[in-house]
Short mmCIF file of C-alpha atoms and ligand atoms in Angstrom, two decimals:
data_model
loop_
_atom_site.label_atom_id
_atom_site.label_comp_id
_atom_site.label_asym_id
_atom_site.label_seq_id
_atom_site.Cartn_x
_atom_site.Cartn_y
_atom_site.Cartn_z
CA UNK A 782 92.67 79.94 133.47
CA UNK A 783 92.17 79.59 129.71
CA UNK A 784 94.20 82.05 127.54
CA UNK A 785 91.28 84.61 125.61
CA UNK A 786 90.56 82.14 122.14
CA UNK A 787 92.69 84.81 120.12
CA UNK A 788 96.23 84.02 121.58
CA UNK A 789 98.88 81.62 119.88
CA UNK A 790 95.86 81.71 116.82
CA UNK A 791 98.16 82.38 112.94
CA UNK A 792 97.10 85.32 111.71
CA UNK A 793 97.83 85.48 107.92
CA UNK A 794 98.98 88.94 106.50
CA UNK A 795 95.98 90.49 104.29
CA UNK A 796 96.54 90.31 100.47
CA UNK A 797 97.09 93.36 98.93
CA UNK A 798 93.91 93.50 96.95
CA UNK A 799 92.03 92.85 99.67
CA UNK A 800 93.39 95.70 101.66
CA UNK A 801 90.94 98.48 100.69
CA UNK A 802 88.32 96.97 101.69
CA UNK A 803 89.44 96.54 105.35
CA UNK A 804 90.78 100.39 105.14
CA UNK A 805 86.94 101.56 103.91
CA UNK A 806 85.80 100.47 107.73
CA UNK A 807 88.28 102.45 109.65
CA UNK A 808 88.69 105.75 106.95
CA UNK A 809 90.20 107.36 109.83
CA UNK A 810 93.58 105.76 109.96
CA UNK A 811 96.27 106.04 107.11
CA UNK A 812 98.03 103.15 105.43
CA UNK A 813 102.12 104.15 106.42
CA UNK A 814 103.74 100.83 104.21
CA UNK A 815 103.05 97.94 106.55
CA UNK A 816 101.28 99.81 109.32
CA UNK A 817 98.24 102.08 109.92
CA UNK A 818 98.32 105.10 111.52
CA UNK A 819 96.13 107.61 113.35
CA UNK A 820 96.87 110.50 115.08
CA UNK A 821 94.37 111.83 117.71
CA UNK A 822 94.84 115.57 119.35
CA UNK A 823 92.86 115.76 123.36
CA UNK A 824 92.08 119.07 124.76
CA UNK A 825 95.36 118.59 127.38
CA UNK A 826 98.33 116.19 128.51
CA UNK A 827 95.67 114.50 130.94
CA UNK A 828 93.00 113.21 128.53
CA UNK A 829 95.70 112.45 125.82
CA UNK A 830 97.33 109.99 128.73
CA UNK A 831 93.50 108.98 130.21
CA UNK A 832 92.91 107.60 126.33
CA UNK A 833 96.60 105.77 126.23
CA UNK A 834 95.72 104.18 129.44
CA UNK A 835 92.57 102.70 127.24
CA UNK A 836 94.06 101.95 124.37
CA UNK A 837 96.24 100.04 126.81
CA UNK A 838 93.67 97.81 128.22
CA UNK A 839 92.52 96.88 125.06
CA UNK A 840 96.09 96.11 123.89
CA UNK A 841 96.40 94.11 126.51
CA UNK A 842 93.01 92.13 126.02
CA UNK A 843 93.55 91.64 122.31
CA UNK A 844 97.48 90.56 122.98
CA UNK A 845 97.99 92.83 120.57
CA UNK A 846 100.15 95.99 120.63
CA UNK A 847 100.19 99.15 118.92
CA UNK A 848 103.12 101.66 118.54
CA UNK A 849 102.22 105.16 120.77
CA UNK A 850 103.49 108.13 119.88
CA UNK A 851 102.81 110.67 122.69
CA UNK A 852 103.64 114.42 122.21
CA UNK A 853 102.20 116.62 124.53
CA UNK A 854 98.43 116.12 123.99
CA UNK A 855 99.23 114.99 120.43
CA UNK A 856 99.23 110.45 120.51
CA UNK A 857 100.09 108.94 117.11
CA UNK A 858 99.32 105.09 116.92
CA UNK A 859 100.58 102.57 114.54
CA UNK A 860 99.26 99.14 114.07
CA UNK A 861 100.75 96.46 112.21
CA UNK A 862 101.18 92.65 112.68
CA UNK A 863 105.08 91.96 113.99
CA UNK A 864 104.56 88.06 113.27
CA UNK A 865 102.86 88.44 110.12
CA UNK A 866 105.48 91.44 108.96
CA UNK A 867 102.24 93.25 107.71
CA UNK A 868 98.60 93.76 108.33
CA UNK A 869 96.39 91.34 110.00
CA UNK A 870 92.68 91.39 110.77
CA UNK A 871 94.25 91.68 114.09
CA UNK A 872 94.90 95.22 113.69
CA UNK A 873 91.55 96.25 112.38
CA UNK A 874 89.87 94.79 115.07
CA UNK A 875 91.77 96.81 116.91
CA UNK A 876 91.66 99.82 115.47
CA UNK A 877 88.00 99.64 115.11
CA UNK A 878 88.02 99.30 118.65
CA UNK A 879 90.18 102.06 119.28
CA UNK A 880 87.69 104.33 117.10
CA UNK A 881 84.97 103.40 119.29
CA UNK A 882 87.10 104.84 122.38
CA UNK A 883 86.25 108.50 121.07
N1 LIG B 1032 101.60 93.15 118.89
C1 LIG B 1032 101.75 93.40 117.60
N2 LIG B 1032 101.41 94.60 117.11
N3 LIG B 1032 102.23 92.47 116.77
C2 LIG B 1032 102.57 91.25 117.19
O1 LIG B 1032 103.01 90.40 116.39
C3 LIG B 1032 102.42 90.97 118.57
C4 LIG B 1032 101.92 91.99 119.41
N4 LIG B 1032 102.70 89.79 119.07
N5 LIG B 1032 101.78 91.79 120.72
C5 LIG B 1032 102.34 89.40 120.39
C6 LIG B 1032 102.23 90.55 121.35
C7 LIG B 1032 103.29 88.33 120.86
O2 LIG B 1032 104.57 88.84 121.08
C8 LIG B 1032 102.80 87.61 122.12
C9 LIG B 1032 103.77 86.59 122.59
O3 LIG B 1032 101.57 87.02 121.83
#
């Protein structure tokens, strides 16, 4: 089976004056240094773990993985690019797709 076109492709980090323009098309997540962050609150423990679960899948899709925080119904992610030691388009594609989860 051929590996999804994404995998073993370079991702370069953004530059720095580029970066505002990528954070005006997910204004819901926080630059934290070399990550970006969004916290999301669910009505209970259940639907907080039902939406890690998807956010899961798509990691796994995108071979690309975000940190999750999970505190009660209270998950914190955090997307940056390990390889790149910054932010890639890679994470937000992601996080664009992660917006469209709710
Ligand atoms: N996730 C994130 N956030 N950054 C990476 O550099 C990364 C990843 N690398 N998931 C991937 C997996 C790499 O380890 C595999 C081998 O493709």
């Amino acid at each position: 089976m051929r590996p999804p076109p994404n995998l073993n492709t370079a991702m370069e980090r953004i530059p720095e004056a580029e970066l505002a323009g990528y954070l005006a098309r997910v204004p819901q997540w926080t630059r934290e240094g070399i990550e970006i962050a969004r916290a999301f609150t669910f009505r209970n423990f259940r639907e907080a773990m039902g939406f890690v679960v998807q956010v899961a899948l798509l990691a796994e899709r995108a071979d690309h993985h975000p940190d999750i925080d999970i505190r009660y119904k209270q998950v914190t992610l955090r997307l940056s690019t390990h390889s790149a030691g910054g932010l890639t388009e890679k994470d937000f594609a992601l996080a664009q797709q992660i917006d469209q989860l709710v």
